Short mmCIF file of N, CA and C in Angstrom, two decimals:
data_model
loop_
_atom_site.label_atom_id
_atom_site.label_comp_id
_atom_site.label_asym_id
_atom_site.label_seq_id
_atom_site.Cartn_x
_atom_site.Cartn_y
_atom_site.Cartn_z
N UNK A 1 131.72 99.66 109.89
CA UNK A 1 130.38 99.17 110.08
C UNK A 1 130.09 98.12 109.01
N UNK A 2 129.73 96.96 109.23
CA UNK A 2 129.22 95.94 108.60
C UNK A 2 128.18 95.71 107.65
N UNK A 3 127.88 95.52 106.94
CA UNK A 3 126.61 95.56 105.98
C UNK A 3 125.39 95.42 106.05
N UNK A 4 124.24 95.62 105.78
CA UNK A 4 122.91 95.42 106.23
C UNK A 4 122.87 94.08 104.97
N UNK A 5 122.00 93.20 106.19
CA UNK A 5 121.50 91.82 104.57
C UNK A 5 120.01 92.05 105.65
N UNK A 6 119.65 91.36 104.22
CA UNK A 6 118.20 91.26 104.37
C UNK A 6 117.93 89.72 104.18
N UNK A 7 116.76 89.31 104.99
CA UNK A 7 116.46 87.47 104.33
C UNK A 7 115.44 87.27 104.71
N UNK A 8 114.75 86.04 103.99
CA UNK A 8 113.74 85.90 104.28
C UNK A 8 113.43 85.05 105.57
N UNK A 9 112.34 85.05 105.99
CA UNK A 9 112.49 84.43 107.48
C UNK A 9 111.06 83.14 106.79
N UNK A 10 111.61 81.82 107.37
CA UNK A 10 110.54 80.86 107.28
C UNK A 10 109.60 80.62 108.45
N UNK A 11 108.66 79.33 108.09
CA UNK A 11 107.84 79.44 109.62
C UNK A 11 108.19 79.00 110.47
N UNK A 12 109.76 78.75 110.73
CA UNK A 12 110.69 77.83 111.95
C UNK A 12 111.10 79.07 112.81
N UNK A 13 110.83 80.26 112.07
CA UNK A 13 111.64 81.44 112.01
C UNK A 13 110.40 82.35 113.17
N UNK A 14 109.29 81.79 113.37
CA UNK A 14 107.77 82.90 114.14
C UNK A 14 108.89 83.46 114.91
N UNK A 15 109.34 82.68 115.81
CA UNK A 15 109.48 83.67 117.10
C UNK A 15 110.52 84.69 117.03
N UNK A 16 111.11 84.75 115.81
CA UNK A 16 112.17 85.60 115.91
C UNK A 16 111.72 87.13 115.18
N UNK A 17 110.94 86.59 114.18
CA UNK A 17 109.30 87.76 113.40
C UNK A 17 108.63 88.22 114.25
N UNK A 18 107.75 87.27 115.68
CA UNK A 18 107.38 87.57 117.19
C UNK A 18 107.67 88.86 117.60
N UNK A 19 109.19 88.69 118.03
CA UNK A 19 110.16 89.46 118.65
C UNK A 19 110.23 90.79 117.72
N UNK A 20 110.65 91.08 116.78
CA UNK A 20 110.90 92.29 115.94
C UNK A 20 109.72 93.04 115.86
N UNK A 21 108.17 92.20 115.43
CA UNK A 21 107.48 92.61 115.16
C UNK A 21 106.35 93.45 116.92
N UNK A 22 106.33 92.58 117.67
CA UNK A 22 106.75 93.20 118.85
C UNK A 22 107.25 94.55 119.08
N UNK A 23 108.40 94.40 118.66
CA UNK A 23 109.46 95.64 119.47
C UNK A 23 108.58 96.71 118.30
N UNK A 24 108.54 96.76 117.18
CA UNK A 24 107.69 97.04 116.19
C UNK A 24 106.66 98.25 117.24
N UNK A 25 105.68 97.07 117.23
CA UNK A 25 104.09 97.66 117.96
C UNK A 25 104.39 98.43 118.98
N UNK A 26 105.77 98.12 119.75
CA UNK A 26 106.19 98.84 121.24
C UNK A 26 106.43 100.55 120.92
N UNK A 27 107.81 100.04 119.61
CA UNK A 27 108.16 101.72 119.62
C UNK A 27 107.58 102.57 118.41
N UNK A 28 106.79 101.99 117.94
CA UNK A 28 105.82 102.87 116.49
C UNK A 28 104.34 102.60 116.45
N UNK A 29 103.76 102.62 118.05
CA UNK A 29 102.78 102.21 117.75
C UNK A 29 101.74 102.84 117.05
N UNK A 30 101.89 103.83 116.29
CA UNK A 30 100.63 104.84 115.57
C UNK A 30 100.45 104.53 114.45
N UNK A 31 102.54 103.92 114.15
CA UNK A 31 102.47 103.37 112.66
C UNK A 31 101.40 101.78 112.38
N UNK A 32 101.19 101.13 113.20
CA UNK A 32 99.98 100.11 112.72
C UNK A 32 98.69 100.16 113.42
N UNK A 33 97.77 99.40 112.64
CA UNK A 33 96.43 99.14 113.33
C UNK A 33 96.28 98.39 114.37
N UNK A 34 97.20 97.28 114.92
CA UNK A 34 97.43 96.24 115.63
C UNK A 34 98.24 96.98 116.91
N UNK A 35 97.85 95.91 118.06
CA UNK A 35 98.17 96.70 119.36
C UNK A 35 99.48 96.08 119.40
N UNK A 36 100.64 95.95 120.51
CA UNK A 36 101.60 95.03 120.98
C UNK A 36 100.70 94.05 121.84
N UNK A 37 99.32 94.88 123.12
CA UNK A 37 98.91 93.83 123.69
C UNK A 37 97.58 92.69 122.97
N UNK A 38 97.16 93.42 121.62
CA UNK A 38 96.72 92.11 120.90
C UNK A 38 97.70 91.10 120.43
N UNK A 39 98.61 91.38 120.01
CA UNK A 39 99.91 90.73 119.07
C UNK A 39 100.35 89.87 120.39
N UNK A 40 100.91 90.43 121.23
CA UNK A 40 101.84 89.97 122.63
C UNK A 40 100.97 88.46 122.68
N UNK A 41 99.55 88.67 122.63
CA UNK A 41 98.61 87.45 123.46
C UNK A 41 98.71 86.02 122.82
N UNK A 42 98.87 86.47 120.93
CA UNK A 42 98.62 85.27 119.98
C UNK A 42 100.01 84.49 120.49
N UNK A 43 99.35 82.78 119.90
CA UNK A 43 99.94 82.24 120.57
C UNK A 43 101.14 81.63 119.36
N UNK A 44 101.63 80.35 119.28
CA UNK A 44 102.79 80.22 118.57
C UNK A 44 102.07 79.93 117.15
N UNK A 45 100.54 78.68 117.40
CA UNK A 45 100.06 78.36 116.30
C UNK A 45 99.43 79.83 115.57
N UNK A 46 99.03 80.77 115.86
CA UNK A 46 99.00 81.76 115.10
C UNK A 46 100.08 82.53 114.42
N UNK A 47 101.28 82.62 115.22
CA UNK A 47 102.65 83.10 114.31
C UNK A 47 103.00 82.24 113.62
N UNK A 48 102.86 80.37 113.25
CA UNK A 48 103.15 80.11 112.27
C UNK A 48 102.32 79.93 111.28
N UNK A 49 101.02 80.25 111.21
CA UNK A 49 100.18 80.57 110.47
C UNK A 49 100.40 81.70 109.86
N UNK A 50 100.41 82.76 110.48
CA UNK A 50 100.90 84.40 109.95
C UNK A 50 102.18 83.70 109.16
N UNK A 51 103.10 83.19 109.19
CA UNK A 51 104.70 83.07 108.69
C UNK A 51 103.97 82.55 106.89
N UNK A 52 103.32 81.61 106.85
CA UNK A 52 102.91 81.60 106.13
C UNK A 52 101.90 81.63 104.79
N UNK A 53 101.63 82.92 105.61
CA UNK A 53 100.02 83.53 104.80
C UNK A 53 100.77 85.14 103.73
N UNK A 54 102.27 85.13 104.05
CA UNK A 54 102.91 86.27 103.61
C UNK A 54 104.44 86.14 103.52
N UNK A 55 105.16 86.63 102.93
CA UNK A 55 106.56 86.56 103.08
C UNK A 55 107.06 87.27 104.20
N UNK A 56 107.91 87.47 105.10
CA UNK A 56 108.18 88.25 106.24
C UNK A 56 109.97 88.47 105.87
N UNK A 57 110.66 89.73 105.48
CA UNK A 57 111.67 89.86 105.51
C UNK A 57 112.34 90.54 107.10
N UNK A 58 113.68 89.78 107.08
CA UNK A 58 114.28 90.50 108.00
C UNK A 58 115.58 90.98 107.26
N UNK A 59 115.97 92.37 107.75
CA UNK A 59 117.02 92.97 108.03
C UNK A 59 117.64 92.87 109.16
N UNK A 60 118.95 92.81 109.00
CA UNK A 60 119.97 92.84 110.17
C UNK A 60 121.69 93.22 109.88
N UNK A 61 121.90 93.63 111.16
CA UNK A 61 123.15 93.88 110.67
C UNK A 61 124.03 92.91 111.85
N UNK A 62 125.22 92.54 111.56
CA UNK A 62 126.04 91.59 112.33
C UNK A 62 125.31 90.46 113.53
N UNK A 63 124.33 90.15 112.76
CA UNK A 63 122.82 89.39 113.33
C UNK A 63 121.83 89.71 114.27
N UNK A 64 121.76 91.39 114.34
CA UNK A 64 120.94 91.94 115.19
C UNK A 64 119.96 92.15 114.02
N UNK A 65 118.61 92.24 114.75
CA UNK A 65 117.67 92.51 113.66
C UNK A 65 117.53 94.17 114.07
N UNK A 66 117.49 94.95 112.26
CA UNK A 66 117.09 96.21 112.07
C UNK A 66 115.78 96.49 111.83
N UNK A 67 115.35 95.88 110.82
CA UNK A 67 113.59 96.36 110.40
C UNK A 67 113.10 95.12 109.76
N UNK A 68 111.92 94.95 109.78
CA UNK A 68 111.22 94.06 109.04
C UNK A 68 110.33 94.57 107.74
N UNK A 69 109.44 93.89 106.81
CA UNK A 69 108.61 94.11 105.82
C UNK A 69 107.74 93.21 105.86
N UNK A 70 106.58 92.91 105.20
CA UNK A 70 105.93 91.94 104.85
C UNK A 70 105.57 91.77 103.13
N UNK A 71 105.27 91.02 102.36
CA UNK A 71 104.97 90.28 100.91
C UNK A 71 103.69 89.74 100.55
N UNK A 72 102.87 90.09 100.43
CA UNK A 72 101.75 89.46 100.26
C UNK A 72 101.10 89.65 98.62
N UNK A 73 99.79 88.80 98.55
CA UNK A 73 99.13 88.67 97.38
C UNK A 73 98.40 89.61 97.58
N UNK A 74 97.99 90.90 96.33
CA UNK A 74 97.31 92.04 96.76
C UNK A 74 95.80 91.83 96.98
N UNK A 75 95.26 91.12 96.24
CA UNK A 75 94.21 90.56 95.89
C UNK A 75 93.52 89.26 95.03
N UNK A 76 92.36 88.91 94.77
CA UNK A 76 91.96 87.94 93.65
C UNK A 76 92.10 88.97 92.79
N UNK A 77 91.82 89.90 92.95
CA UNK A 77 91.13 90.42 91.59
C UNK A 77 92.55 90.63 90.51
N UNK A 78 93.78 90.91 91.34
CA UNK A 78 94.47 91.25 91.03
C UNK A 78 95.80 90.38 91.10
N UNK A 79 95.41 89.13 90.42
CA UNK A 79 96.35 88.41 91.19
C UNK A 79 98.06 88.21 90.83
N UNK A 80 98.10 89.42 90.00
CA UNK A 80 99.96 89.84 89.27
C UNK A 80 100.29 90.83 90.30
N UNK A 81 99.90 91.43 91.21
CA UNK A 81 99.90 92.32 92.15
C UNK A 81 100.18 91.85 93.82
N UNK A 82 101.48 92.26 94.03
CA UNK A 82 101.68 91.91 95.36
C UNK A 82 101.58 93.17 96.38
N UNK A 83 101.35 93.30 97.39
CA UNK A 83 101.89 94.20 98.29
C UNK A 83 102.37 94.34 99.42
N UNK A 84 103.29 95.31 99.71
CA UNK A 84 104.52 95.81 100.38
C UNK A 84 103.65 96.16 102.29
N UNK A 85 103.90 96.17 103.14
CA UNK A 85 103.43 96.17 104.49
C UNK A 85 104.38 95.88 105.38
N UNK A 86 103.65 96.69 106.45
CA UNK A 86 104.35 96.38 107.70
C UNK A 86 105.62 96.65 107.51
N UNK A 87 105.68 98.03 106.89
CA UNK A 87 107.62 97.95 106.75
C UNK A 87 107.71 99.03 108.29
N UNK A 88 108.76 98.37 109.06
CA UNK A 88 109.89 99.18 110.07
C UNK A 88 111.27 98.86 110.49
N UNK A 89 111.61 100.46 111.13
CA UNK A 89 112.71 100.20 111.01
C UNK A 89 113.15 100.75 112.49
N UNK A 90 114.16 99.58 113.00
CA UNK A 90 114.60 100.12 114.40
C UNK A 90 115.03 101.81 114.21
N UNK A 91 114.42 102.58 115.54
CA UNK A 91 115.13 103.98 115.45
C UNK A 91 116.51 104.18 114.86
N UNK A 92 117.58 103.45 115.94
CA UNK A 92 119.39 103.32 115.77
C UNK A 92 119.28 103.57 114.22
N UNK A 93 118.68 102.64 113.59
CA UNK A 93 119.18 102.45 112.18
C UNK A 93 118.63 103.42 111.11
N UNK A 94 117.51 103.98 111.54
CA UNK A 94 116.77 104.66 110.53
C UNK A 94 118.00 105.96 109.91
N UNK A 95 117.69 106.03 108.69
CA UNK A 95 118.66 106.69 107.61
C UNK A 95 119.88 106.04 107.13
N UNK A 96 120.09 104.61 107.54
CA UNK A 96 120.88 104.11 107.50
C UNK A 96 120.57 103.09 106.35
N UNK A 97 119.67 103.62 105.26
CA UNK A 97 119.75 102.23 104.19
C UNK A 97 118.73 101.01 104.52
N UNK A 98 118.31 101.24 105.65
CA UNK A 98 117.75 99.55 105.98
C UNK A 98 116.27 99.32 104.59
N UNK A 99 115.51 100.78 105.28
CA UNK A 99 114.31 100.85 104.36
C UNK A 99 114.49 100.28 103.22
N UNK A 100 115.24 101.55 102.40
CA UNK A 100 116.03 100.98 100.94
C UNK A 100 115.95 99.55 100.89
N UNK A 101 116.54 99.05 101.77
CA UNK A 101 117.53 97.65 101.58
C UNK A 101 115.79 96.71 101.72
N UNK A 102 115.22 97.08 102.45
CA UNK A 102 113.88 96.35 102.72
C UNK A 102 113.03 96.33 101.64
N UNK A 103 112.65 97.33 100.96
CA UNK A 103 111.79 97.29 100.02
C UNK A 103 112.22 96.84 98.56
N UNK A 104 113.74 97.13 97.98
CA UNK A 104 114.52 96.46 97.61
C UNK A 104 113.92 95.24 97.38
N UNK A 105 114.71 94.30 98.53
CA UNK A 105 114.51 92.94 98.79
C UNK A 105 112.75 92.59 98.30
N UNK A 106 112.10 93.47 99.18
CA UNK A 106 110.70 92.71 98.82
C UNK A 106 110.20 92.87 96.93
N UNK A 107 110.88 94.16 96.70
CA UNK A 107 110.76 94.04 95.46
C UNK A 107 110.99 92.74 93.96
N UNK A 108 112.79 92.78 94.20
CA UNK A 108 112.81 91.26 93.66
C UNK A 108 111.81 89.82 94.33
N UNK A 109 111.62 90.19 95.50
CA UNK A 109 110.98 88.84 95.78
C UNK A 109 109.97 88.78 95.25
N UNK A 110 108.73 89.82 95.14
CA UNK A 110 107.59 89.55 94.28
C UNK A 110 107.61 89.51 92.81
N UNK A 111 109.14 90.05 92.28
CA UNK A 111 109.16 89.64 90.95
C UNK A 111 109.78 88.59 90.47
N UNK A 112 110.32 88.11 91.58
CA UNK A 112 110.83 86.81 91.50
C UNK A 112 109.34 85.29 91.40
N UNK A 113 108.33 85.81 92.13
CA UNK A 113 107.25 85.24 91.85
C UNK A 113 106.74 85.08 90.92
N UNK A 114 106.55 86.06 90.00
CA UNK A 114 106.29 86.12 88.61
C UNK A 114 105.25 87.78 88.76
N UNK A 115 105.34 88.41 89.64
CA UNK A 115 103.95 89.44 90.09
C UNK A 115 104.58 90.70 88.92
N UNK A 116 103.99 90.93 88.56
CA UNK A 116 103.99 93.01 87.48
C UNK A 116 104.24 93.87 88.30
N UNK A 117 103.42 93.70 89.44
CA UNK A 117 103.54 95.12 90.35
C UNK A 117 103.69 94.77 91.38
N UNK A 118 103.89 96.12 92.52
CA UNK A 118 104.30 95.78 93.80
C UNK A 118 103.19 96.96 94.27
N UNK A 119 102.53 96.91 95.30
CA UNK A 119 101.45 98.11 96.45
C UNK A 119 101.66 98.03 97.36
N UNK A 120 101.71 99.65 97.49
CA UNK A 120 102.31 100.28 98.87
C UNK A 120 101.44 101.02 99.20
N UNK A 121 100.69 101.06 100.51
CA UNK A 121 99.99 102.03 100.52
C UNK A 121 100.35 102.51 101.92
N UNK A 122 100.43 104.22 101.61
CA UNK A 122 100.86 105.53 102.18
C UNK A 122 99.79 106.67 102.50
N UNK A 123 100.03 106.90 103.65
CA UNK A 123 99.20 108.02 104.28
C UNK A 123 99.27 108.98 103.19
N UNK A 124 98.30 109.80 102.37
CA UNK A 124 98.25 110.59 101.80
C UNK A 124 98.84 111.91 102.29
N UNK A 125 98.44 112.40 103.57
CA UNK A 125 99.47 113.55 103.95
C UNK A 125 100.93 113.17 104.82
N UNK A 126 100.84 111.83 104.19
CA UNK A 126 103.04 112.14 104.95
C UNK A 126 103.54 112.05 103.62
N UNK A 127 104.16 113.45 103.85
CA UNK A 127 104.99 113.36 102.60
C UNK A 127 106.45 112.63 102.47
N UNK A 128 106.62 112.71 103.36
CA UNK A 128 108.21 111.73 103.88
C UNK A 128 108.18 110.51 103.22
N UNK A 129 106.72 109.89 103.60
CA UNK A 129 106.74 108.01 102.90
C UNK A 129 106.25 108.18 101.40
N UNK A 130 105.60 109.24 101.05
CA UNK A 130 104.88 109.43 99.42
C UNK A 130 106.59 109.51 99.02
N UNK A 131 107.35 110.33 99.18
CA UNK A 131 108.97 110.70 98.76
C UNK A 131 109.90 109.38 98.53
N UNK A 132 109.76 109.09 99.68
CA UNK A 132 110.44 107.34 99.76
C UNK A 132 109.90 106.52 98.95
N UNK A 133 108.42 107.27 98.49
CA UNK A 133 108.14 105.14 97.43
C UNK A 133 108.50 105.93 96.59
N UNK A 134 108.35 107.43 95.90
CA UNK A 134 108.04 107.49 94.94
C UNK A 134 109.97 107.72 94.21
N UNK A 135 110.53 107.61 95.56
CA UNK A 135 112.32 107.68 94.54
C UNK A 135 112.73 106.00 94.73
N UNK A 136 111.31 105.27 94.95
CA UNK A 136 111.86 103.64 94.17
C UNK A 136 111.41 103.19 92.88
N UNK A 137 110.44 104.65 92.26
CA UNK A 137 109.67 104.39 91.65
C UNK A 137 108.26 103.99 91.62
N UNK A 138 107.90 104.16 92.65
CA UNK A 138 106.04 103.92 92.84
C UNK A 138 105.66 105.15 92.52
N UNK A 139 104.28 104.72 91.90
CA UNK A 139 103.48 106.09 91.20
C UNK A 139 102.19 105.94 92.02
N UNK A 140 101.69 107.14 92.68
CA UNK A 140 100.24 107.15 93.04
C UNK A 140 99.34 106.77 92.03
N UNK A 141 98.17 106.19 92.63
CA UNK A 141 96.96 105.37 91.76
C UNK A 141 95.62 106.77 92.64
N UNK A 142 94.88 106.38 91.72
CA UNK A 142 93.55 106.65 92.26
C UNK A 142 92.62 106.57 93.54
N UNK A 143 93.47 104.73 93.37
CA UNK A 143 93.03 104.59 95.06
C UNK A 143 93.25 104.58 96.36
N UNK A 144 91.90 105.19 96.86
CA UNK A 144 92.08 105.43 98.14
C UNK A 144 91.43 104.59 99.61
N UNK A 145 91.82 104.74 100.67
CA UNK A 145 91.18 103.72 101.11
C UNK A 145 91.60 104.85 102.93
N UNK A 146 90.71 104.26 103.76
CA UNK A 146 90.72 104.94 104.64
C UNK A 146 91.87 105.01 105.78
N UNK A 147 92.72 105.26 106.40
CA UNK A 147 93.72 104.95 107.60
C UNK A 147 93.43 104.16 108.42
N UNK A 148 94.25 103.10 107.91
CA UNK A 148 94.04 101.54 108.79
C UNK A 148 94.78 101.82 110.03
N UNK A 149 95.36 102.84 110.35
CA UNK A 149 95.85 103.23 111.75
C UNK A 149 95.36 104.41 112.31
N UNK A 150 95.16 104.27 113.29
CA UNK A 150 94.68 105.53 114.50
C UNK A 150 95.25 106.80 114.00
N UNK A 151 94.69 107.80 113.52
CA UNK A 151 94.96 109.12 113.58
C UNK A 151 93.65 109.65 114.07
N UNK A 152 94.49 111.08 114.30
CA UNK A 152 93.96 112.06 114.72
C UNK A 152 92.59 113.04 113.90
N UNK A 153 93.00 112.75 112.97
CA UNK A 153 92.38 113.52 111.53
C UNK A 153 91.83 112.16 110.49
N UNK A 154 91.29 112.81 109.76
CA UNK A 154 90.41 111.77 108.64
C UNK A 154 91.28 111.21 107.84
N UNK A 155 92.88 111.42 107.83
CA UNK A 155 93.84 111.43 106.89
C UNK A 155 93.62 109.83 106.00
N UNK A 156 93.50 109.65 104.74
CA UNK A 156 93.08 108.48 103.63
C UNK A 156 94.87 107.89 103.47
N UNK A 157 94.49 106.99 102.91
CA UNK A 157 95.72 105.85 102.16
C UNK A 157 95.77 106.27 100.32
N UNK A 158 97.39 106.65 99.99
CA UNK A 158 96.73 106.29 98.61
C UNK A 158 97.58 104.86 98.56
N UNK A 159 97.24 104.08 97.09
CA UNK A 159 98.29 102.70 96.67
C UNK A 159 99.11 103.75 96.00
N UNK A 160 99.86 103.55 96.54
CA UNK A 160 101.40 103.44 95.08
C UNK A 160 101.66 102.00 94.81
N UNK A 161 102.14 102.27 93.67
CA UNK A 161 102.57 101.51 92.64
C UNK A 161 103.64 100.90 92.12
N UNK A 162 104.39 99.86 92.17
CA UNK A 162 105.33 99.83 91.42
C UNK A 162 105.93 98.99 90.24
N UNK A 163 106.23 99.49 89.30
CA UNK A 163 106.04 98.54 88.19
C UNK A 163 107.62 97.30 87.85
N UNK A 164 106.86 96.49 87.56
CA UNK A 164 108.19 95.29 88.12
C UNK A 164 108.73 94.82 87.16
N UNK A 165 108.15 95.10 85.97
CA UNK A 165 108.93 94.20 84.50
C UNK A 165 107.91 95.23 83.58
N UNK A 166 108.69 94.96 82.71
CA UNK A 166 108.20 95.80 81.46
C UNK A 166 108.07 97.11 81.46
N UNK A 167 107.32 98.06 81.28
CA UNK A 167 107.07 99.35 81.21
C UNK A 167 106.88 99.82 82.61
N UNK A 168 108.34 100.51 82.96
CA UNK A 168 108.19 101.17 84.36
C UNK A 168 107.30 102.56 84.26
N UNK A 169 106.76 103.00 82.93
CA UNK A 169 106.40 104.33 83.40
C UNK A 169 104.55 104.10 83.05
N UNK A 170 104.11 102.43 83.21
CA UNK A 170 102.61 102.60 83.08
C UNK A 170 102.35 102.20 84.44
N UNK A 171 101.20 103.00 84.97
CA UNK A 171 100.38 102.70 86.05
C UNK A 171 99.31 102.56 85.92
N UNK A 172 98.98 101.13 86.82
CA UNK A 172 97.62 100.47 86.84
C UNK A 172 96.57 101.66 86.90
N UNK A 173 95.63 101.40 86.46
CA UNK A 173 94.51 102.31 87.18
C UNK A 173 93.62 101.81 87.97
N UNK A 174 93.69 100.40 88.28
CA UNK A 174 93.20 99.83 89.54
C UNK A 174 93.52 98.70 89.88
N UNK A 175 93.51 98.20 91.22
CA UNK A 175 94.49 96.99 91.55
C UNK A 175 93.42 96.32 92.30
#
C-alpha cells in the first residue's frame, strides 16, 4: 500500500475541494452544519472564494482523495491563533493514518505562518475526537460554544488547543 500525502489545494483546485467536500456532506452528514443540498447549489464563484478565505488540505493516496481539513484565522481578537475544521475522512480509510496525517499537515502549516496555536473544537461528549486531539497534544480551554451541528441533545463544543512553538504545556485561557 502506497503512502498517504497530504497538499495543499489552491483556488484552481475548487472543484476538486467541490467534489470531496461534497462526498463529505453525503456520507457524514451530522458531522457538519452545512447541507450537501446547500453546498451542491453554490456556484464556482463561491468555491473560489471559499478556496481562498482558508487553507483547504487534501489527503490522498495514489491520487484518490482520502479526507480533507480546513486552516483558518481563529479570530481578530486572536490573531496568533489559527483553527483546525472541517476535518474528514473517507470511511475505506478511516484508521488508516489519514486524520493523523491531516491535522499534522495543518499543524505545520499554521506554524509555518507564524500562528502560537492551533483550535479545534470538539463535541464535548465524543470522547473518541476529545482522545484524538488530545494524543496530538491539544488541551481543553474553558471555552464553550454551542453544537454548530444538528444533534439530538444540547451537547456544547469545547476549543482545544494546541500549542505550536514554545511552551507546549501552557494553555491559552482564551482565544
Amino acid at each position: 500500500m502506497s503512502e498517504i500525502s497530504v497538499r495543499p489545494l489552491g483556488e484552481e483546485d475548487w472543484q476538486q475541494y467541490r467534489d470531496t467536500r461534497l462526498t463529505a456532506l453525503r456520507e457524514s452528514p451530522e458531522a457538519f452544519a452545512a447541507t450537501v443540498d446547500e453546498e451542491g447549489a453554490f456556484d464556482e464563484d463561491f468555491w473560489r472564494l471559499r478556496m481562498n478565505r482558508s487553507a483547504r488540505l487534501l489527503a490522498e493516496r495514489d491520487g484518490s482523495p482520502l479526507g480533507i481539513v480546513s486552516v483558518g484565522r481563529s479570530s481578530d481578537e486572536n490573531p496568533k491563533t489559527s483553527e483546525l475544521f472541517g476535518l474528514w475522512v473517507s470511511p475505506e480509510a478511516r484508521g488508516s493514518g489519514v486524520a493523523s496525517a491531516l491535522v499534522r499537515a495543518g499543524a505545520n502549516l499554521a506554524r509555518s505562518q507564524g500562528q502560537t496555536q492551533l483550535a479545534y473544537w470538539v463535541g464535548s461528549d465524543n470522547g473518541r475526537g476529545v482522545a484524538f486531539a488530545s494524543g496530538f497534544g491539544f488541551r481543553p480551554t474553558a471555552e464553550r460554544r454551542a453544537m454548530r451541528v444538528k444533534s439530538e441533545d444540547d451537547e456544547d463544543e469545547v476549543a482545544m488547543v494546541l500549542a505550536l512553538g514554545g511552551d507546549r504545556g501552557s494553555v491559552p485561557t482564551d482565544f
